[in-house]
Amino acid sequence: MDTTTAETSSTGAEGAAYQLLTTTATAAAEEKKKTKVLVAMDESDGSFYALKWALDHFFCYPIQRDQEPSMITLVHVQPIFQPFIYPAGPVVYATPAMLDAVKQAQAQNAASILSRALHVCREKKIKAETLILEGDLKDRICQAAEQLHVDLLVIGSRGLGTFKRAFLGSASNYCAHHVQCPILIVKPPPPSKEPHSE
Amino acid sequence: MAENGRKILLAVDEGDESMYALTWCLKNVISENSKDTLILCYAKPPRAVHTAMEGTVWAFSPDVMESLERYSNDVAQCVIEKAKRACKHLNDVKVETVVEHGDPRDMICEVAEKLKVDLLVMGSHGYGLIKRAFLGSVSNHCAQNAKCPVLIVKKPKPKGGNGKH
């Protein structure tokens, strides 16, 4: 990466000292740092709407002339399947066959969600990679955001409760509180509006 | 699909967090080529007319009220000027300013709805016992009640050395 930045900066300052070249190279290298974006996906329409909105409004043009387009990581968190069902009544232990079936179903589910999401990204010509995590949704997203050092977390919001549009879903609320990086919460559009891209 | 002309509302106040949100926004959201409209909104909290406590009612004299009013106007001017100066280098981007009176939580959501913005950007003070773990009340309220997408930018704590995990 250093050689390419040195080339782009040497066209301007042809006879400059190498010290100047290296400082501009490091400065340009910092500017060229890709924006890492993490998008949390699940089956709901809200997260697909969030993905589309983010792609439409954020990444339609490069931010600076030299900067490369951002890298999007699509993450899907699978809840861990508890092998104990109905703890209140008779405890039913799931047989290994059932566990396998559920795991397979979950894996298929995750794969289909992420492939749909990848398809959306490819349509808009944005590079994306996928990540499947297991565990509690809120914790895993915040952990992933920190460990990957993302620059932006995009999450849809599905308001549960009586006023569906008025409140944030619990996952997005939790993430908004606990994640360290900037977070973009995209709410689903009001049903009266036509679902065309604005 | 690549439409220009997004309307972005940025909520500013006297704190550092909103300036950090502004610079983050300028770095990552807005580019010089885009024909966005950046609207800076400052919500002036209303001056309490009298802080009535049991027994003692402070009736502020008109002079005091005036000077308080002037002070808060000055603060508003200062904040808006600082924010505008940060946006000076954007050529194609229209920068507008809005100063509202009232509780910031409701005012920001109202302005966002009235102007039909595409994105609301705000910083977050994160008051609370563990500063990093909580959102400020204004950003929390706006994130819940604004109808448009909300981008909350938290100012990272200056950490010397490697992070905790």
Coordinates of C-alpha atoms in Angstrom, one line a residue:
Chain A
M1 CA 0.0 0.0 0.0
D2 CA 2.9 2.3 0.7
T3 CA 4.3 2.0 -2.9
T4 CA 1.0 3.0 -4.5
T5 CA 0.5 6.0 -2.3
A6 CA 4.1 7.0 -2.9
E7 CA 3.3 6.9 -6.7
T8 CA 0.2 8.9 -6.4
S9 CA 1.8 11.6 -4.4
S10 CA 5.0 11.7 -6.4
T11 CA 3.2 13.0 -9.4
G12 CA 2.6 16.3 -7.6
A13 CA 6.0 16.8 -5.9
E14 CA 8.5 15.5 -8.4
G15 CA 11.7 16.7 -7.0
A16 CA 10.8 16.8 -3.4
A17 CA 12.8 15.3 -0.6
Y18 CA 12.1 11.8 0.4
Q19 CA 11.0 12.9 3.8
L20 CA 8.2 15.0 2.3
L21 CA 7.2 12.0 0.2
T22 CA 7.0 9.6 3.2
T23 CA 5.0 12.0 5.3
T24 CA 2.5 12.6 2.5
A25 CA 2.4 8.8 1.9
T26 CA 1.5 8.1 5.4
A27 CA -1.1 10.9 5.4
A28 CA -2.6 9.5 2.2
A29 CA -2.5 6.0 3.6
E30 CA -4.5 7.2 6.6
E31 CA -7.0 8.8 4.4
K32 CA -7.3 5.7 2.3
K33 CA -8.2 3.6 5.3
K34 CA -11.4 1.8 4.4
T35 CA -14.5 2.5 6.4
K36 CA -15.5 -0.7 8.0
V37 CA -19.2 -1.1 8.4
L38 CA -21.0 -3.8 10.2
V39 CA -24.6 -4.5 9.3
A40 CA -26.6 -6.6 11.7
M41 CA -29.0 -8.9 9.8
D42 CA -31.9 -11.1 10.8
E43 CA -34.9 -12.5 9.0
S44 CA -37.0 -9.4 9.5
D45 CA -37.8 -6.9 6.7
G46 CA -36.5 -4.2 8.9
S47 CA -32.9 -5.3 8.7
F48 CA -33.1 -5.6 4.9
Y49 CA -34.7 -2.2 4.7
A50 CA -31.8 -0.9 6.9
L51 CA -29.3 -2.5 4.6
K52 CA -30.8 -1.0 1.5
W53 CA -31.2 2.4 3.0
A54 CA -27.5 2.4 4.2
L55 CA -26.4 1.3 0.7
D56 CA -28.5 3.9 -1.0
H57 CA -27.6 6.8 1.2
F58 CA -24.2 6.2 2.4
F59 CA -22.2 4.4 -0.1
C60 CA -23.4 5.7 -3.4
Y61 CA -20.3 7.8 -4.0
P62 CA -16.8 7.7 -2.6
I63 CA -16.3 10.1 0.3
Q64 CA -13.0 11.4 -0.8
R65 CA -11.5 11.1 -4.2
D66 CA -8.7 8.8 -3.1
Q67 CA -10.7 6.7 -0.7
E68 CA -11.6 3.2 -1.7
P69 CA -15.2 2.1 -1.1
S70 CA -16.0 0.8 2.3
M71 CA -16.0 -2.8 3.3
I72 CA -19.3 -4.0 4.6
T73 CA -19.5 -7.0 6.9
L74 CA -22.9 -8.6 7.2
V75 CA -23.3 -10.3 10.5
H76 CA -26.1 -12.7 11.5
V77 CA -26.4 -13.9 15.0
Q78 CA -28.1 -17.2 15.6
P79 CA -29.6 -17.8 19.0
I80 CA -28.2 -20.8 20.6
F81 CA -30.7 -23.6 20.7
Q82 CA -31.4 -24.7 24.2
P83 CA -31.7 -28.4 24.4
F84 CA -34.2 -28.2 27.2
I85 CA -37.7 -27.5 26.1
Y86 CA -40.6 -26.6 28.4
P87 CA -38.7 -26.2 31.7
A88 CA -41.9 -25.7 33.5
G89 CA -43.6 -28.9 32.6
P90 CA -42.0 -32.2 32.0
V91 CA -38.5 -31.7 30.9
V92 CA -38.0 -32.9 27.4
Y93 CA -34.5 -33.5 26.4
A94 CA -34.0 -33.1 22.7
T95 CA -32.6 -36.1 21.0
P96 CA -29.4 -35.7 19.1
A97 CA -31.3 -36.1 15.9
M98 CA -33.6 -33.3 16.7
L99 CA -30.6 -31.1 17.7
D100 CA -29.0 -31.8 14.4
A101 CA -32.1 -31.0 12.5
V102 CA -32.5 -27.7 14.3
K103 CA -28.9 -26.9 13.7
Q104 CA -29.3 -27.6 10.1
A105 CA -32.4 -25.5 9.9
Q106 CA -30.7 -22.7 11.6
A107 CA -27.7 -22.9 9.3
Q108 CA -29.9 -22.9 6.3
N109 CA -31.8 -20.0 7.6
A110 CA -28.6 -18.0 8.2
A111 CA -27.3 -18.9 4.8
S112 CA -30.4 -17.8 3.1
I113 CA -30.5 -14.5 4.9
L114 CA -26.9 -13.7 4.2
S115 CA -27.2 -14.7 0.6
R116 CA -30.1 -12.4 0.1
A117 CA -28.2 -9.7 1.8
L118 CA -25.1 -10.4 -0.4
H119 CA -27.3 -10.2 -3.4
V120 CA -28.5 -6.8 -2.4
C121 CA -25.0 -5.6 -1.9
R122 CA -23.9 -7.0 -5.2
E123 CA -26.7 -5.2 -7.0
K124 CA -25.3 -1.9 -5.7
K125 CA -21.8 -3.0 -6.5
I126 CA -20.6 -2.9 -2.9
K127 CA -18.1 -5.4 -1.6
A128 CA -19.5 -7.3 1.3
E129 CA -18.5 -10.2 3.5
T130 CA -20.5 -12.3 5.8
L131 CA -20.2 -13.5 9.4
I132 CA -22.3 -15.9 11.3
L133 CA -22.2 -15.8 15.1
E134 CA -24.0 -17.7 17.7
G135 CA -25.3 -16.5 21.0
D136 CA -27.3 -13.7 22.4
L137 CA -28.0 -11.2 19.7
K138 CA -27.2 -8.0 21.6
D139 CA -24.0 -9.1 23.2
R140 CA -22.6 -10.7 20.1
I141 CA -23.2 -7.7 17.9
C142 CA -21.5 -5.4 20.4
Q143 CA -18.6 -7.7 20.8
A144 CA -18.2 -8.1 17.1
A145 CA -18.3 -4.4 16.6
E146 CA -15.5 -3.9 19.1
Q147 CA -13.3 -6.8 18.0
L148 CA -13.5 -5.9 14.4
H149 CA -12.9 -2.2 15.2
V150 CA -15.7 -1.2 12.9
D151 CA -16.3 2.4 12.1
L152 CA -20.0 2.2 11.9
L153 CA -22.7 -0.2 13.0
V154 CA -26.0 -0.3 11.0
I155 CA -28.9 -1.9 12.6
G156 CA -32.6 -2.0 11.8
S157 CA -35.1 -1.4 14.3
R158 CA -38.2 -3.3 14.9
G159 CA -40.4 -1.7 17.4
L160 CA -42.0 -4.3 19.5
G161 CA -45.0 -3.3 21.5
T162 CA -48.2 -1.4 21.0
F163 CA -46.7 1.5 19.1
K164 CA -44.7 -0.3 16.5
R165 CA -43.1 2.7 15.0
A166 CA -42.7 4.7 18.1
F167 CA -40.1 2.7 20.0
L168 CA -36.9 1.0 19.2
G169 CA -36.6 -2.7 19.4
S170 CA -34.7 -4.0 22.4
A171 CA -31.7 -5.1 20.4
S172 CA -31.1 -1.8 18.7
N173 CA -31.7 0.0 22.0
Y174 CA -29.2 -2.2 23.8
C175 CA -26.6 -1.8 21.0
A176 CA -27.1 1.9 20.9
H177 CA -26.2 2.1 24.6
H178 CA -23.3 -0.3 24.7
V179 CA -21.5 -0.2 21.4
Q180 CA -18.5 2.2 21.2
C181 CA -18.6 3.0 17.6
P182 CA -21.1 5.3 15.8
I183 CA -24.4 3.5 15.3
L184 CA -27.0 4.1 12.6
I185 CA -30.5 3.0 13.5
V186 CA -32.8 2.7 10.5
K187 CA -36.4 2.6 11.3
P188 CA -38.9 1.0 8.8
P189 CA -40.7 3.5 6.7
P190 CA -44.2 4.4 7.7
P191 CA -46.8 2.2 6.0
S192 CA -48.5 5.1 4.3
K193 CA -45.4 6.0 2.3
E194 CA -44.9 4.1 -0.9
P195 CA -42.0 1.8 -0.8
H196 CA -40.0 3.5 -3.5
S197 CA -36.5 4.7 -2.9
E198 CA -36.6 8.3 -2.1
Chain B
M1 CA -30.1 5.3 -7.1
A2 CA -27.2 7.5 -6.5
E3 CA -29.4 10.4 -5.7
N4 CA -27.8 13.5 -4.5
G5 CA -29.4 15.9 -2.2
R6 CA -29.8 14.1 1.1
K7 CA -31.0 16.2 3.9
I8 CA -28.9 15.7 7.0
L9 CA -29.8 17.2 10.3
L10 CA -27.0 17.5 12.8
A11 CA -27.8 18.4 16.4
V12 CA -25.2 20.6 18.0
D13 CA -24.8 21.8 21.5
E14 CA -22.1 23.3 23.6
G15 CA -20.4 20.1 24.4
D16 CA -17.4 18.4 22.6
E17 CA -19.4 15.4 21.6
S18 CA -21.5 17.2 19.0
M19 CA -18.4 18.8 17.5
Y20 CA -16.9 15.3 17.3
A21 CA -20.1 14.1 15.7
L22 CA -19.9 17.0 13.2
T23 CA -16.3 16.1 12.2
W24 CA -17.1 12.5 12.0
C25 CA -20.0 13.3 9.8
L26 CA -17.9 15.5 7.5
K27 CA -15.3 12.8 7.2
N28 CA -17.5 9.9 6.6
V29 CA -20.9 10.9 5.5
I30 CA -20.6 14.0 3.4
S31 CA -18.3 14.5 0.6
E32 CA -17.6 17.6 -1.4
N33 CA -19.1 16.2 -4.5
S34 CA -22.4 15.4 -3.0
K35 CA -25.2 17.9 -3.2
D36 CA -26.3 17.4 0.4
T37 CA -28.0 19.8 2.6
L38 CA -26.5 19.9 6.1
I39 CA -28.8 21.5 8.6
L40 CA -27.3 22.4 11.9
C41 CA -29.8 22.5 14.7
Y42 CA -29.2 24.1 18.1
A43 CA -31.9 23.7 20.7
K44 CA -31.9 26.4 23.3
P45 CA -33.2 25.1 26.5
P46 CA -35.8 27.5 27.9
R47 CA -34.8 29.6 30.8
A48 CA -36.7 28.9 33.9
V49 CA -38.6 31.9 34.8
H50 CA -38.3 31.4 38.5
T51 CA -36.8 28.6 40.4
A52 CA -39.5 28.3 43.0
M53 CA -38.4 26.5 46.1
E54 CA -40.4 26.3 49.3
G55 CA -40.5 29.6 50.8
T56 CA -38.0 31.4 48.6
V57 CA -39.3 32.5 45.3
W58 CA -36.6 34.1 43.2
A59 CA -38.3 36.7 41.1
F60 CA -35.7 37.7 38.6
S61 CA -35.6 41.3 37.8
P62 CA -36.0 42.2 34.1
D63 CA -32.3 43.1 33.9
V64 CA -31.2 39.7 35.0
M65 CA -33.7 38.1 32.7
E66 CA -32.3 40.1 29.8
S67 CA -28.8 39.3 30.5
L68 CA -29.6 35.6 30.8
E69 CA -31.4 35.8 27.5
R70 CA -28.5 37.6 25.9
Y71 CA -26.1 35.1 27.3
S72 CA -28.0 32.1 26.0
N73 CA -28.3 33.9 22.6
D74 CA -24.5 34.4 22.6
V75 CA -23.9 30.8 23.4
A76 CA -26.2 29.8 20.5
Q77 CA -24.4 32.1 18.2
C78 CA -21.0 30.7 19.3
V79 CA -22.0 27.1 18.8
I80 CA -23.5 27.7 15.4
E81 CA -20.5 29.7 14.3
K82 CA -18.1 27.0 15.4
A83 CA -20.1 24.4 13.6
K84 CA -20.3 26.5 10.4
R85 CA -16.6 27.1 10.4
A86 CA -16.0 23.4 10.5
C87 CA -18.1 23.1 7.4
K88 CA -16.5 25.9 5.4
H89 CA -14.5 23.7 3.1
L90 CA -17.6 22.0 1.7
N91 CA -18.3 23.6 -1.6
D92 CA -21.3 21.8 -3.0
V93 CA -23.0 21.3 0.3
K94 CA -25.6 23.7 1.5
V95 CA -25.3 24.5 5.1
E96 CA -28.3 25.8 7.0
T97 CA -28.8 26.6 10.6
V98 CA -31.8 26.3 12.8
V99 CA -32.1 27.6 16.3
E100 CA -35.0 26.3 18.3
H101 CA -36.3 27.0 21.7
G102 CA -37.4 24.4 24.1
D103 CA -36.5 21.0 25.3
P104 CA -33.8 19.6 23.0
R105 CA -35.4 16.1 23.0
D106 CA -38.6 17.1 21.5
M107 CA -37.3 20.0 19.4
I108 CA -34.9 17.9 17.5
C109 CA -37.5 15.3 16.7
E110 CA -39.9 18.0 15.6
V111 CA -37.4 19.8 13.4
A112 CA -36.4 16.4 11.8
E113 CA -40.0 15.8 11.0
K114 CA -40.9 19.2 9.8
L115 CA -37.9 19.4 7.5
K116 CA -38.3 15.8 6.4
V117 CA -34.7 15.0 6.8
D118 CA -33.1 11.8 5.6
L119 CA -30.8 11.3 8.4
L120 CA -30.4 12.7 11.9
V121 CA -26.9 12.8 13.3
M122 CA -26.1 13.5 16.9
G123 CA -23.4 13.1 19.5
S124 CA -24.1 11.5 22.8
H125 CA -23.0 12.8 26.2
G126 CA -23.3 9.5 27.9
Y127 CA -24.1 10.8 31.4
G128 CA -24.3 8.1 34.0
L129 CA -22.3 6.1 36.3
I130 CA -20.3 4.4 33.6
K131 CA -20.0 7.1 31.0
R132 CA -19.3 4.8 28.1
A133 CA -22.1 2.5 28.8
F134 CA -25.0 4.8 28.6
L135 CA -26.4 7.1 26.0
G136 CA -27.3 10.6 26.9
S137 CA -30.9 11.2 27.5
V138 CA -31.4 13.4 24.5
S139 CA -29.8 11.0 22.0
N140 CA -31.7 8.1 23.6
H141 CA -35.0 9.9 23.3
C142 CA -34.4 11.0 19.8
A143 CA -33.3 7.6 18.7
Q144 CA -36.5 6.2 20.0
N145 CA -38.9 8.9 18.7
A146 CA -37.5 10.2 15.5
K147 CA -39.1 8.8 12.5
C148 CA -36.0 9.0 10.3
P149 CA -32.8 7.0 10.6
V150 CA -30.7 8.2 13.4
L151 CA -26.9 8.1 13.5
I152 CA -25.4 8.4 17.0
V153 CA -21.7 9.2 17.2
K154 CA -20.0 8.5 20.4
K155 CA -16.8 10.2 21.2
P156 CA -14.2 7.6 22.0
K157 CA -12.6 7.9 25.3
P158 CA -8.9 8.7 25.0
K159 CA -7.2 5.5 25.7
G160 CA -3.5 5.3 26.0
G161 CA -2.4 1.9 25.0
N162 CA -4.3 -1.3 24.1
G163 CA -7.9 -1.8 24.7
K164 CA -9.4 -3.9 27.4
H165 CA -9.9 -7.3 25.9

